[in-house]
Amino acid sequence: MTGLEKEEKCFTFTWKLENASYCLQKKGEDIESPAFVVDEIHKTKWKLTLYPRGEEDGNYISCYLSRDSDCTGEKIVEIKYKLSFIGKCGLDLTPYGSIRASFLKGGGYGYPKFEKREDVFILKRSTFLPKDTLTVRCKIWKNLGDMAENVRCFALTRIGVEKRSFVWNLEEFSTFQPEKECTYLIKSTEKDTDLMSVNLSLVGGQNCEEMIHFKLTRRDQNVKYCALRLSVVDIHGRRVGFNQDEFRFDILCNIQSFTFLFSRRMLMMKKSLYLPGDILSLQWECTFSKGIVSEEIEEVQCGRIVPVSKFLMLTNEQK
C-alpha cells in the first residue's frame, strides 16, 4: 500500500466467510457477499464475488468487485479499489495494489487468478484460514476528490456444517456373504433426524477379488455436500489406511457410492491385526454441509476507525 492510500479516506468492506473449506461451488460457480452501499459514491450498491474453485482455472480462487445491476447513480462510475485476502491480525496476504476502473451497472472487475487454492487451503492454511474462515477486504476510493470520512463495513457469511465421528463395528466379518447388506444410520446431533444412511456390501467374488462397497443415501434434503474420511481400527486402536473423498448431492442425485481401500482378502490375510474377535471396526469422520445458512451486514463504522485487528480479535473471542 502506498503512502497516498494510507492518507486518503476510503470505504472499507470486510467480508468473513466461515467454514470456507465447505463451499459447495464447483469450478465456474460463485458465492457472493452481502450487498453494501457506498453513500459518498452516488449511493451505489456493490458486492464481492468469489469463485472458490476458480472461474475457469480450478487451481486458483477468483475474486471480483461488482456493481449491482439495480444500482442507483450514473450509468458509469469510475473508482479506485483494492482487493485482498487478510490474515487474523489484519495483515494483507495478497500482493495486488489499488487500480482504477469504470464500472457499468451489473459490471465487475477483479482477478480470475487471485490466489492459488493449494496455498489457501493446504500449504498456508493457518495463515489464510484461521478457524476455517476466509476474510476478504475491499477498499474503495473516489476517483476524483476525497471521501468526507472513513467508513468500515463488516459482513459475515456462514456455511452451515455438521461433523460426525463414529466407529461402526461389523461382527462375524469373515462369514459375511456377498448377497448380504448392512446399514448404518447417521443421525443429526442438532435434531433427532437422519442425515444419511450407509449401506455396506461385498461385490465381486469367484473370478475376481471381493471388494467392500459403500452406498451413501441422503436422508436430509438440506445436505448438499459430504466430506468423508474412512479408516480401519486395528487391534491396538490405531487407524490404518483411509479413504478420503468428497460427495455432492442435488435434486437429481440422492445416492453416491465408493469402494473401500481394503479388500476382504487383504483384511483376512492379517486377521489377527485387523479383525480381532472377527470384528471389523471402521472409523468414520464425516462433515456435512448444508450451504449458506446466514449472511448479513454485521456492523458499519463511520468516522474514527477501530483497527481491523481489534475487530478480528473480538470476533474470534466470541466463538
PDB file of C-alpha atoms in Angstrom:
ATOM      1  CA  MET A   1       0.000   0.000   0.000  1.00  0.00           C
ATOM      2  CA  THR A   2       1.321   3.423  -0.876  1.00  0.00           C
ATOM      3  CA  GLY A   3       1.527   6.388   1.462  1.00  0.00           C
ATOM      4  CA  LEU A   4      -1.164   8.106  -0.612  1.00  0.00           C
ATOM      5  CA  GLU A   5      -3.626   5.258   0.070  1.00  0.00           C
ATOM      6  CA  LYS A   6      -2.866   5.491   3.781  1.00  0.00           C
ATOM      7  CA  GLU A   7      -3.745   9.168   3.861  1.00  0.00           C
ATOM      8  CA  GLU A   8      -6.854   9.108   1.676  1.00  0.00           C
ATOM      9  CA  LYS A   9     -10.162   8.416   3.350  1.00  0.00           C
ATOM     10  CA  CYS A  10     -11.945   5.395   1.915  1.00  0.00           C
ATOM     11  CA  PHE A  11     -14.795   2.924   2.241  1.00  0.00           C
ATOM     12  CA  THR A  12     -13.568  -0.457   3.528  1.00  0.00           C
ATOM     13  CA  PHE A  13     -15.674  -3.603   3.202  1.00  0.00           C
ATOM     14  CA  THR A  14     -14.503  -6.648   5.180  1.00  0.00           C
ATOM     15  CA  TRP A  15     -16.223  -9.940   4.412  1.00  0.00           C
ATOM     16  CA  LYS A  16     -15.726 -13.062   6.516  1.00  0.00           C
ATOM     17  CA  LEU A  17     -16.650 -16.436   5.028  1.00  0.00           C
ATOM     18  CA  GLU A  18     -16.958 -19.032   7.815  1.00  0.00           C
ATOM     19  CA  ASN A  19     -16.363 -22.752   7.111  1.00  0.00           C
ATOM     20  CA  ALA A  20     -14.807 -21.777   3.797  1.00  0.00           C
ATOM     21  CA  SER A  21     -13.485 -25.309   3.181  1.00  0.00           C
ATOM     22  CA  TYR A  22     -17.049 -26.498   2.715  1.00  0.00           C
ATOM     23  CA  CYS A  23     -18.134 -24.184  -0.069  1.00  0.00           C
ATOM     24  CA  LEU A  24     -20.408 -26.140  -2.397  1.00  0.00           C
ATOM     25  CA  GLN A  25     -19.427 -24.244  -5.531  1.00  0.00           C
ATOM     26  CA  LYS A  26     -17.816 -26.160  -8.376  1.00  0.00           C
ATOM     27  CA  LYS A  27     -15.427 -24.593 -10.889  1.00  0.00           C
ATOM     28  CA  GLY A  28     -17.245 -21.744 -12.604  1.00  0.00           C
ATOM     29  CA  GLU A  29     -19.752 -21.272  -9.751  1.00  0.00           C
ATOM     30  CA  ASP A  30     -19.586 -18.257  -7.452  1.00  0.00           C
ATOM     31  CA  ILE A  31     -20.519 -17.195  -3.953  1.00  0.00           C
ATOM     32  CA  GLU A  32     -21.478 -13.571  -3.331  1.00  0.00           C
ATOM     33  CA  SER A  33     -21.067 -11.329  -0.307  1.00  0.00           C
ATOM     34  CA  PRO A  34     -23.999  -9.394   1.162  1.00  0.00           C
ATOM     35  CA  ALA A  35     -24.532  -6.207  -0.878  1.00  0.00           C
ATOM     36  CA  PHE A  36     -23.248  -2.919   0.540  1.00  0.00           C
ATOM     37  CA  VAL A  37     -23.910   0.723  -0.343  1.00  0.00           C
ATOM     38  CA  VAL A  38     -21.264   3.430  -0.665  1.00  0.00           C
ATOM     39  CA  ASP A  39     -23.207   6.599   0.095  1.00  0.00           C
ATOM     40  CA  GLU A  40     -20.472   9.007  -0.966  1.00  0.00           C
ATOM     41  CA  ILE A  41     -20.230   7.497  -4.445  1.00  0.00           C
ATOM     42  CA  HIS A  42     -23.776   8.228  -5.645  1.00  0.00           C
ATOM     43  CA  LYS A  43     -25.209   5.716  -3.149  1.00  0.00           C
ATOM     44  CA  THR A  44     -24.018   2.937  -5.422  1.00  0.00           C
ATOM     45  CA  LYS A  45     -24.550  -0.706  -4.402  1.00  0.00           C
ATOM     46  CA  TRP A  46     -21.705  -3.233  -4.567  1.00  0.00           C
ATOM     47  CA  LYS A  47     -20.804  -6.812  -3.726  1.00  0.00           C
ATOM     48  CA  LEU A  48     -17.786  -9.101  -3.758  1.00  0.00           C
ATOM     49  CA  THR A  49     -17.824 -12.299  -5.787  1.00  0.00           C
ATOM     50  CA  LEU A  50     -15.633 -15.336  -5.096  1.00  0.00           C
ATOM     51  CA  TYR A  51     -15.144 -18.434  -7.216  1.00  0.00           C
ATOM     52  CA  PRO A  52     -13.746 -20.823  -4.558  1.00  0.00           C
ATOM     53  CA  ARG A  53     -12.746 -23.396  -7.183  1.00  0.00           C
ATOM     54  CA  GLY A  54     -11.890 -20.880  -9.862  1.00  0.00           C
ATOM     55  CA  GLU A  55     -13.896 -19.241 -12.613  1.00  0.00           C
ATOM     56  CA  GLU A  56     -12.038 -21.057 -15.396  1.00  0.00           C
ATOM     57  CA  ASP A  57      -8.852 -22.468 -13.811  1.00  0.00           C
ATOM     58  CA  GLY A  58      -9.594 -24.816 -10.909  1.00  0.00           C
ATOM     59  CA  ASN A  59      -6.128 -24.265  -9.418  1.00  0.00           C
ATOM     60  CA  TYR A  60      -6.989 -20.686  -8.419  1.00  0.00           C
ATOM     61  CA  ILE A  61      -9.550 -18.751  -6.408  1.00  0.00           C
ATOM     62  CA  SER A  62     -11.119 -15.936  -8.439  1.00  0.00           C
ATOM     63  CA  CYS A  63     -12.157 -12.668  -6.784  1.00  0.00           C
ATOM     64  CA  TYR A  64     -14.122  -9.694  -8.171  1.00  0.00           C
ATOM     65  CA  LEU A  65     -15.736  -6.437  -7.120  1.00  0.00           C
ATOM     66  CA  SER A  66     -19.098  -5.995  -8.841  1.00  0.00           C
ATOM     67  CA  ARG A  67     -21.539  -3.119  -9.121  1.00  0.00           C
ATOM     68  CA  ASP A  68     -25.108  -4.260  -8.503  1.00  0.00           C
ATOM     69  CA  SER A  69     -27.387  -4.324 -11.545  1.00  0.00           C
ATOM     70  CA  ASP A  70     -30.184  -2.412  -9.763  1.00  0.00           C
ATOM     71  CA  CYS A  71     -27.690   0.181  -8.587  1.00  0.00           C
ATOM     72  CA  THR A  72     -28.518   3.886  -8.391  1.00  0.00           C
ATOM     73  CA  GLY A  73     -26.244   6.634  -9.700  1.00  0.00           C
ATOM     74  CA  GLU A  74     -24.590   7.287 -13.042  1.00  0.00           C
ATOM     75  CA  LYS A  75     -24.541   4.685 -15.775  1.00  0.00           C
ATOM     76  CA  ILE A  76     -20.758   4.520 -15.464  1.00  0.00           C
ATOM     77  CA  VAL A  77     -18.920   5.128 -12.186  1.00  0.00           C
ATOM     78  CA  GLU A  78     -15.145   5.369 -12.042  1.00  0.00           C
ATOM     79  CA  ILE A  79     -13.456   4.440  -8.762  1.00  0.00           C
ATOM     80  CA  LYS A  80     -10.167   3.262  -7.349  1.00  0.00           C
ATOM     81  CA  TYR A  81     -10.293  -0.011  -5.449  1.00  0.00           C
ATOM     82  CA  LYS A  82      -8.135  -2.706  -3.900  1.00  0.00           C
ATOM     83  CA  LEU A  83      -8.945  -6.373  -3.176  1.00  0.00           C
ATOM     84  CA  SER A  84      -7.052  -8.555  -0.727  1.00  0.00           C
ATOM     85  CA  PHE A  85      -7.236 -11.599   1.498  1.00  0.00           C
ATOM     86  CA  ILE A  86      -6.269 -10.683   5.046  1.00  0.00           C
ATOM     87  CA  GLY A  87      -4.942 -12.664   8.000  1.00  0.00           C
ATOM     88  CA  LYS A  88      -6.226 -12.750  11.566  1.00  0.00           C
ATOM     89  CA  CYS A  89      -4.246  -9.659  12.583  1.00  0.00           C
ATOM     90  CA  GLY A  90      -5.353  -7.605   9.594  1.00  0.00           C
ATOM     91  CA  LEU A  91      -2.239  -8.457   7.590  1.00  0.00           C
ATOM     92  CA  ASP A  92      -2.630  -8.074   3.836  1.00  0.00           C
ATOM     93  CA  LEU A  93      -1.835 -11.504   2.343  1.00  0.00           C
ATOM     94  CA  THR A  94      -2.130 -10.684  -1.357  1.00  0.00           C
ATOM     95  CA  PRO A  95       0.300  -8.630  -3.470  1.00  0.00           C
ATOM     96  CA  TYR A  96      -2.156  -6.564  -5.503  1.00  0.00           C
ATOM     97  CA  GLY A  97      -2.173  -2.774  -5.340  1.00  0.00           C
ATOM     98  CA  SER A  98      -5.064  -0.388  -5.994  1.00  0.00           C
ATOM     99  CA  ILE A  99      -6.373   0.044  -9.520  1.00  0.00           C
ATOM    100  CA  ARG A 100      -8.766   2.403 -11.285  1.00  0.00           C
ATOM    101  CA  ALA A 101     -11.726   1.064 -13.209  1.00  0.00           C
ATOM    102  CA  SER A 102     -15.025   2.248 -14.701  1.00  0.00           C
ATOM    103  CA  PHE A 103     -17.992   0.167 -13.568  1.00  0.00           C
ATOM    104  CA  LEU A 104     -21.206  -0.151 -15.528  1.00  0.00           C
ATOM    105  CA  LYS A 105     -24.347  -1.245 -13.668  1.00  0.00           C
ATOM    106  CA  GLY A 106     -24.010  -5.003 -13.324  1.00  0.00           C
ATOM    107  CA  GLY A 107     -20.338  -4.864 -14.310  1.00  0.00           C
ATOM    108  CA  GLY A 108     -17.342  -6.109 -12.351  1.00  0.00           C
ATOM    109  CA  TYR A 109     -13.564  -6.216 -12.262  1.00  0.00           C
ATOM    110  CA  GLY A 110     -11.060  -8.330 -10.405  1.00  0.00           C
ATOM    111  CA  TYR A 111      -8.742 -11.298 -10.708  1.00  0.00           C
ATOM    112  CA  PRO A 112      -9.503 -14.709 -12.275  1.00  0.00           C
ATOM    113  CA  LYS A 113      -6.279 -15.987 -10.640  1.00  0.00           C
ATOM    114  CA  PHE A 114      -6.406 -14.139  -7.338  1.00  0.00           C
ATOM    115  CA  GLU A 115      -4.681 -16.764  -5.180  1.00  0.00           C
ATOM    116  CA  LYS A 116      -3.675 -20.412  -5.591  1.00  0.00           C
ATOM    117  CA  ARG A 117      -6.139 -22.826  -3.972  1.00  0.00           C
ATOM    118  CA  GLU A 118      -3.275 -25.003  -2.787  1.00  0.00           C
ATOM    119  CA  ASP A 119      -1.759 -22.102  -0.856  1.00  0.00           C
ATOM    120  CA  VAL A 120      -5.035 -21.045   0.749  1.00  0.00           C
ATOM    121  CA  PHE A 121      -6.458 -24.466   1.628  1.00  0.00           C
ATOM    122  CA  ILE A 122      -3.306 -26.555   2.167  1.00  0.00           C
ATOM    123  CA  LEU A 123       0.186 -25.055   2.197  1.00  0.00           C
ATOM    124  CA  LYS A 124      -0.610 -21.783   4.024  1.00  0.00           C
ATOM    125  CA  ARG A 125      -3.924 -22.791   5.551  1.00  0.00           C
ATOM    126  CA  SER A 126      -3.169 -21.496   9.055  1.00  0.00           C
ATOM    127  CA  THR A 127      -2.365 -18.075   7.567  1.00  0.00           C
ATOM    128  CA  PHE A 128      -5.294 -17.750   5.156  1.00  0.00           C
ATOM    129  CA  LEU A 129      -7.928 -19.766   7.043  1.00  0.00           C
ATOM    130  CA  PRO A 130      -7.729 -19.280  10.820  1.00  0.00           C
ATOM    131  CA  LYS A 131     -10.627 -21.342  12.230  1.00  0.00           C
ATOM    132  CA  ASP A 132     -11.543 -22.140   8.617  1.00  0.00           C
ATOM    133  CA  THR A 133     -12.576 -18.531   7.997  1.00  0.00           C
ATOM    134  CA  LEU A 134     -11.537 -16.720   4.828  1.00  0.00           C
ATOM    135  CA  THR A 135     -11.501 -12.917   5.122  1.00  0.00           C
ATOM    136  CA  VAL A 136     -11.711 -10.707   2.045  1.00  0.00           C
ATOM    137  CA  ARG A 137     -11.201  -6.949   2.184  1.00  0.00           C
ATOM    138  CA  CYS A 138     -12.134  -4.373  -0.431  1.00  0.00           C
ATOM    139  CA  LYS A 139     -11.119  -0.711  -0.205  1.00  0.00           C
ATOM    140  CA  ILE A 140     -12.854   1.860  -2.387  1.00  0.00           C
ATOM    141  CA  TRP A 141     -11.760   5.457  -3.046  1.00  0.00           C
ATOM    142  CA  LYS A 142     -13.294   8.189  -5.139  1.00  0.00           C
ATOM    143  CA  ASN A 143     -11.533   8.598  -8.438  1.00  0.00           C
ATOM    144  CA  LEU A 144     -11.753  12.398  -8.122  1.00  0.00           C
ATOM    145  CA  GLY A 145     -11.856  14.215  -4.816  1.00  0.00           C
ATOM    146  CA  ASP A 146     -11.736  12.868  -1.284  1.00  0.00           C
ATOM    147  CA  MET A 147     -14.180  10.957   0.855  1.00  0.00           C
ATOM    148  CA  ALA A 148     -15.671  13.055   3.673  1.00  0.00           C
ATOM    149  CA  GLU A 149     -14.947  10.327   6.215  1.00  0.00           C
ATOM    150  CA  ASN A 150     -13.646   6.797   6.605  1.00  0.00           C
ATOM    151  CA  VAL A 151     -16.328   4.124   6.655  1.00  0.00           C
ATOM    152  CA  ARG A 152     -15.861   0.480   7.569  1.00  0.00           C
ATOM    153  CA  CYS A 153     -18.498  -2.131   6.821  1.00  0.00           C
ATOM    154  CA  PHE A 154     -18.246  -5.705   8.196  1.00  0.00           C
ATOM    155  CA  ALA A 155     -20.186  -8.620   6.735  1.00  0.00           C
ATOM    156  CA  LEU A 156     -20.424 -12.309   7.547  1.00  0.00           C
ATOM    157  CA  THR A 157     -21.490 -15.329   5.507  1.00  0.00           C
ATOM    158  CA  ARG A 158     -21.718 -18.644   7.350  1.00  0.00           C
ATOM    159  CA  ILE A 159     -21.727 -22.017   5.636  1.00  0.00           C
ATOM    160  CA  GLY A 160     -23.596 -24.493   7.830  1.00  0.00           C
ATOM    161  CA  VAL A 161     -21.677 -27.680   8.675  1.00  0.00           C
ATOM    162  CA  GLU A 162     -22.261 -30.627  10.969  1.00  0.00           C
ATOM    163  CA  LYS A 163     -19.427 -33.008  11.842  1.00  0.00           C
ATOM    164  CA  ARG A 164     -19.892 -36.609  12.907  1.00  0.00           C
ATOM    165  CA  SER A 165     -17.273 -39.137  14.039  1.00  0.00           C
ATOM    166  CA  PHE A 166     -18.129 -42.733  14.978  1.00  0.00           C
ATOM    167  CA  VAL A 167     -16.951 -46.366  14.870  1.00  0.00           C
ATOM    168  CA  TRP A 168     -19.032 -48.937  13.015  1.00  0.00           C
ATOM    169  CA  ASN A 169     -18.312 -52.490  14.264  1.00  0.00           C
ATOM    170  CA  LEU A 170     -19.179 -55.315  11.844  1.00  0.00           C
ATOM    171  CA  GLU A 171     -19.304 -58.664  13.657  1.00  0.00           C
ATOM    172  CA  GLU A 172     -18.519 -62.062  12.081  1.00  0.00           C
ATOM    173  CA  PHE A 173     -16.942 -60.328   9.126  1.00  0.00           C
ATOM    174  CA  SER A 174     -15.195 -63.461   7.808  1.00  0.00           C
ATOM    175  CA  THR A 175     -18.589 -65.109   7.148  1.00  0.00           C
ATOM    176  CA  PHE A 176     -20.161 -62.026   5.568  1.00  0.00           C
ATOM    177  CA  GLN A 177     -21.964 -63.089   2.385  1.00  0.00           C
ATOM    178  CA  PRO A 178     -21.994 -61.120  -0.924  1.00  0.00           C
ATOM    179  CA  GLU A 179     -25.777 -61.006  -1.020  1.00  0.00           C
ATOM    180  CA  LYS A 180     -25.935 -59.543   2.485  1.00  0.00           C
ATOM    181  CA  GLU A 181     -26.179 -55.808   3.132  1.00  0.00           C
ATOM    182  CA  CYS A 182     -25.616 -53.909   6.392  1.00  0.00           C
ATOM    183  CA  THR A 183     -26.974 -50.434   7.067  1.00  0.00           C
ATOM    184  CA  TYR A 184     -25.827 -47.674   9.416  1.00  0.00           C
ATOM    185  CA  LEU A 185     -27.916 -44.542  10.008  1.00  0.00           C
ATOM    186  CA  ILE A 186     -26.051 -41.290  10.622  1.00  0.00           C
ATOM    187  CA  LYS A 187     -28.241 -39.062  12.751  1.00  0.00           C
ATOM    188  CA  SER A 188     -28.072 -35.317  13.231  1.00  0.00           C
ATOM    189  CA  THR A 189     -26.789 -34.084  16.579  1.00  0.00           C
ATOM    190  CA  GLU A 190     -28.880 -30.933  16.229  1.00  0.00           C
ATOM    191  CA  LYS A 191     -32.196 -32.676  15.547  1.00  0.00           C
ATOM    192  CA  ASP A 192     -33.343 -36.236  16.037  1.00  0.00           C
ATOM    193  CA  THR A 193     -33.419 -36.869  12.293  1.00  0.00           C
ATOM    194  CA  ASP A 194     -31.392 -38.971   9.868  1.00  0.00           C
ATOM    195  CA  LEU A 195     -28.739 -37.192   7.814  1.00  0.00           C
ATOM    196  CA  MET A 196     -27.624 -40.148   5.742  1.00  0.00           C
ATOM    197  CA  SER A 197     -27.732 -43.942   5.555  1.00  0.00           C
ATOM    198  CA  VAL A 198     -24.655 -46.030   4.731  1.00  0.00           C
ATOM    199  CA  ASN A 199     -25.061 -49.470   3.147  1.00  0.00           C
ATOM    200  CA  LEU A 200     -22.163 -51.948   3.104  1.00  0.00           C
ATOM    201  CA  SER A 201     -21.965 -54.942   0.791  1.00  0.00           C
ATOM    202  CA  LEU A 202     -19.392 -57.174  -0.873  1.00  0.00           C
ATOM    203  CA  VAL A 203     -19.013 -57.025  -4.641  1.00  0.00           C
ATOM    204  CA  GLY A 204     -17.033 -59.333  -6.888  1.00  0.00           C
ATOM    205  CA  GLY A 205     -16.080 -62.886  -5.891  1.00  0.00           C
ATOM    206  CA  GLN A 206     -15.381 -66.192  -7.716  1.00  0.00           C
ATOM    207  CA  ASN A 207     -13.141 -64.949 -10.524  1.00  0.00           C
ATOM    208  CA  CYS A 208     -12.321 -61.574  -9.007  1.00  0.00           C
ATOM    209  CA  GLU A 209     -11.420 -60.237  -5.590  1.00  0.00           C
ATOM    210  CA  GLU A 210     -14.221 -59.352  -3.196  1.00  0.00           C
ATOM    211  CA  MET A 211     -14.273 -55.626  -2.521  1.00  0.00           C
ATOM    212  CA  ILE A 212     -16.122 -53.740   0.204  1.00  0.00           C
ATOM    213  CA  HIS A 213     -18.648 -51.404  -1.385  1.00  0.00           C
ATOM    214  CA  PHE A 214     -20.444 -48.494   0.310  1.00  0.00           C
ATOM    215  CA  LYS A 215     -23.587 -46.692  -0.819  1.00  0.00           C
ATOM    216  CA  LEU A 216     -24.409 -43.316   0.720  1.00  0.00           C
ATOM    217  CA  THR A 217     -28.065 -42.272   0.591  1.00  0.00           C
ATOM    218  CA  ARG A 218     -29.059 -38.741   1.561  1.00  0.00           C
ATOM    219  CA  ARG A 219     -31.949 -38.664   4.066  1.00  0.00           C
ATOM    220  CA  ASP A 220     -31.892 -34.925   4.804  1.00  0.00           C
ATOM    221  CA  GLN A 221     -32.539 -32.960   1.609  1.00  0.00           C
ATOM    222  CA  ASN A 222     -30.774 -29.938   3.092  1.00  0.00           C
ATOM    223  CA  VAL A 223     -27.444 -31.787   2.914  1.00  0.00           C
ATOM    224  CA  LYS A 224     -25.624 -30.676  -0.243  1.00  0.00           C
ATOM    225  CA  TYR A 225     -22.097 -31.944   0.397  1.00  0.00           C
ATOM    226  CA  CYS A 226     -20.291 -34.598   2.431  1.00  0.00           C
ATOM    227  CA  ALA A 227     -16.548 -34.811   3.125  1.00  0.00           C
ATOM    228  CA  LEU A 228     -15.543 -38.293   4.274  1.00  0.00           C
ATOM    229  CA  ARG A 229     -12.507 -39.951   5.825  1.00  0.00           C
ATOM    230  CA  LEU A 230     -12.793 -43.706   6.488  1.00  0.00           C
ATOM    231  CA  SER A 231     -10.188 -45.994   8.101  1.00  0.00           C
ATOM    232  CA  VAL A 232      -9.793 -49.400   9.782  1.00  0.00           C
ATOM    233  CA  VAL A 233      -9.168 -49.501  13.535  1.00  0.00           C
ATOM    234  CA  ASP A 234      -6.649 -52.277  14.312  1.00  0.00           C
ATOM    235  CA  ILE A 235      -6.280 -54.359  17.489  1.00  0.00           C
ATOM    236  CA  HIS A 236      -4.075 -51.626  19.015  1.00  0.00           C
ATOM    237  CA  GLY A 237      -6.677 -48.923  18.415  1.00  0.00           C
ATOM    238  CA  ARG A 238      -4.666 -47.362  15.596  1.00  0.00           C
ATOM    239  CA  ARG A 239      -6.272 -46.043  12.418  1.00  0.00           C
ATOM    240  CA  VAL A 240      -4.826 -47.880   9.439  1.00  0.00           C
ATOM    241  CA  GLY A 241      -5.128 -46.649   5.865  1.00  0.00           C
ATOM    242  CA  PHE A 242      -8.004 -44.462   4.805  1.00  0.00           C
ATOM    243  CA  ASN A 243     -10.397 -43.491   2.059  1.00  0.00           C
ATOM    244  CA  GLN A 244     -10.819 -39.732   1.717  1.00  0.00           C
ATOM    245  CA  ASP A 245     -13.350 -38.282  -0.667  1.00  0.00           C
ATOM    246  CA  GLU A 246     -15.978 -35.587  -1.284  1.00  0.00           C
ATOM    247  CA  PHE A 247     -19.542 -36.173  -2.428  1.00  0.00           C
ATOM    248  CA  ARG A 248     -22.108 -33.688  -3.724  1.00  0.00           C
ATOM    249  CA  PHE A 249     -25.862 -34.097  -3.746  1.00  0.00           C
ATOM    250  CA  ASP A 250     -28.542 -32.226  -5.656  1.00  0.00           C
ATOM    251  CA  ILE A 251     -32.149 -32.532  -6.711  1.00  0.00           C
ATOM    252  CA  LEU A 252     -31.248 -35.292  -9.200  1.00  0.00           C
ATOM    253  CA  CYS A 253     -28.685 -37.086  -7.039  1.00  0.00           C
ATOM    254  CA  ASN A 254     -29.511 -38.595  -3.635  1.00  0.00           C
ATOM    255  CA  ILE A 255     -27.097 -41.550  -3.800  1.00  0.00           C
ATOM    256  CA  GLN A 256     -23.309 -41.723  -4.032  1.00  0.00           C
ATOM    257  CA  SER A 257     -21.080 -44.792  -3.764  1.00  0.00           C
ATOM    258  CA  PHE A 258     -17.441 -45.796  -3.406  1.00  0.00           C
ATOM    259  CA  THR A 259     -15.239 -48.863  -2.905  1.00  0.00           C
ATOM    260  CA  PHE A 260     -13.120 -49.241   0.241  1.00  0.00           C
ATOM    261  CA  LEU A 261      -9.327 -49.209   0.094  1.00  0.00           C
ATOM    262  CA  PHE A 262      -9.040 -52.714   1.645  1.00  0.00           C
ATOM    263  CA  SER A 263     -10.471 -55.834   0.008  1.00  0.00           C
ATOM    264  CA  ARG A 264     -11.770 -58.696   2.142  1.00  0.00           C
ATOM    265  CA  ARG A 265      -8.709 -60.786   1.267  1.00  0.00           C
ATOM    266  CA  MET A 266      -6.345 -58.037   2.445  1.00  0.00           C
ATOM    267  CA  LEU A 267      -8.149 -57.873   5.780  1.00  0.00           C
ATOM    268  CA  MET A 268      -8.301 -61.658   6.179  1.00  0.00           C
ATOM    269  CA  MET A 269      -4.558 -62.014   5.478  1.00  0.00           C
ATOM    270  CA  LYS A 270      -3.924 -60.010   8.669  1.00  0.00           C
ATOM    271  CA  LYS A 271      -6.968 -61.147  10.582  1.00  0.00           C
ATOM    272  CA  SER A 272      -5.256 -61.031  13.984  1.00  0.00           C
ATOM    273  CA  LEU A 273      -4.431 -57.353  13.418  1.00  0.00           C
ATOM    274  CA  TYR A 274      -7.498 -56.049  11.575  1.00  0.00           C
ATOM    275  CA  LEU A 275     -10.245 -58.474  12.701  1.00  0.00           C
ATOM    276  CA  PRO A 276      -9.844 -59.173  16.444  1.00  0.00           C
ATOM    277  CA  GLY A 277     -12.748 -61.393  17.501  1.00  0.00           C
ATOM    278  CA  ASP A 278     -13.778 -61.454  13.812  1.00  0.00           C
ATOM    279  CA  ILE A 279     -14.970 -57.833  14.154  1.00  0.00           C
ATOM    280  CA  LEU A 280     -14.159 -55.213  11.532  1.00  0.00           C
ATOM    281  CA  SER A 281     -14.053 -51.758  13.157  1.00  0.00           C
ATOM    282  CA  LEU A 282     -14.420 -48.821  10.788  1.00  0.00           C
ATOM    283  CA  GLN A 283     -13.696 -45.274  11.936  1.00  0.00           C
ATOM    284  CA  TRP A 284     -15.863 -42.707  10.124  1.00  0.00           C
ATOM    285  CA  GLU A 285     -15.220 -38.955  10.093  1.00  0.00           C
ATOM    286  CA  CYS A 286     -17.913 -37.084   8.181  1.00  0.00           C
ATOM    287  CA  THR A 287     -18.615 -33.419   7.608  1.00  0.00           C
ATOM    288  CA  PHE A 288     -21.958 -32.459   6.121  1.00  0.00           C
ATOM    289  CA  SER A 289     -22.566 -29.063   4.546  1.00  0.00           C
ATOM    290  CA  LYS A 290     -25.986 -27.516   4.020  1.00  0.00           C
ATOM    291  CA  GLY A 291     -24.701 -24.499   2.120  1.00  0.00           C
ATOM    292  CA  ILE A 292     -25.152 -20.898   3.259  1.00  0.00           C
ATOM    293  CA  VAL A 293     -27.208 -20.724   6.457  1.00  0.00           C
ATOM    294  CA  SER A 294     -26.766 -16.998   7.205  1.00  0.00           C
ATOM    295  CA  GLU A 295     -25.422 -13.841   5.584  1.00  0.00           C
ATOM    296  CA  GLU A 296     -25.624 -10.339   6.934  1.00  0.00           C
ATOM    297  CA  ILE A 297     -24.016  -6.958   7.354  1.00  0.00           C
ATOM    298  CA  GLU A 298     -22.851  -7.094  10.977  1.00  0.00           C
ATOM    299  CA  GLU A 299     -21.564  -3.594  11.606  1.00  0.00           C
ATOM    300  CA  VAL A 300     -20.845  -0.244   9.976  1.00  0.00           C
ATOM    301  CA  GLN A 301     -18.326   2.173  11.489  1.00  0.00           C
ATOM    302  CA  CYS A 302     -18.083   5.803  10.397  1.00  0.00           C
ATOM    303  CA  GLY A 303     -15.526   8.423  11.268  1.00  0.00           C
ATOM    304  CA  ARG A 304     -12.996   7.261  13.844  1.00  0.00           C
ATOM    305  CA  ILE A 305     -11.795   3.816  12.805  1.00  0.00           C
ATOM    306  CA  VAL A 306     -11.320   0.823  15.080  1.00  0.00           C
ATOM    307  CA  PRO A 307      -8.313  -1.186  13.821  1.00  0.00           C
ATOM    308  CA  VAL A 308      -9.198  -4.277  11.788  1.00  0.00           C
ATOM    309  CA  SER A 309      -7.050  -6.384  14.151  1.00  0.00           C
ATOM    310  CA  LYS A 310      -9.350  -5.416  17.029  1.00  0.00           C
ATOM    311  CA  PHE A 311     -12.455  -6.421  15.060  1.00  0.00           C
ATOM    312  CA  LEU A 312     -10.924  -9.770  14.175  1.00  0.00           C
ATOM    313  CA  MET A 313      -9.767 -10.357  17.762  1.00  0.00           C
ATOM    314  CA  LEU A 314     -13.227  -9.615  19.173  1.00  0.00           C
ATOM    315  CA  THR A 315     -14.872 -11.853  16.596  1.00  0.00           C
ATOM    316  CA  ASN A 316     -12.546 -14.754  17.436  1.00  0.00           C
ATOM    317  CA  GLU A 317     -13.158 -14.315  21.167  1.00  0.00           C
ATOM    318  CA  GLN A 318     -16.911 -14.633  20.633  1.00  0.00           C
ATOM    319  CA  LYS A 319     -16.538 -18.081  19.098  1.00  0.00           C
TER     320      LYS A 319
END
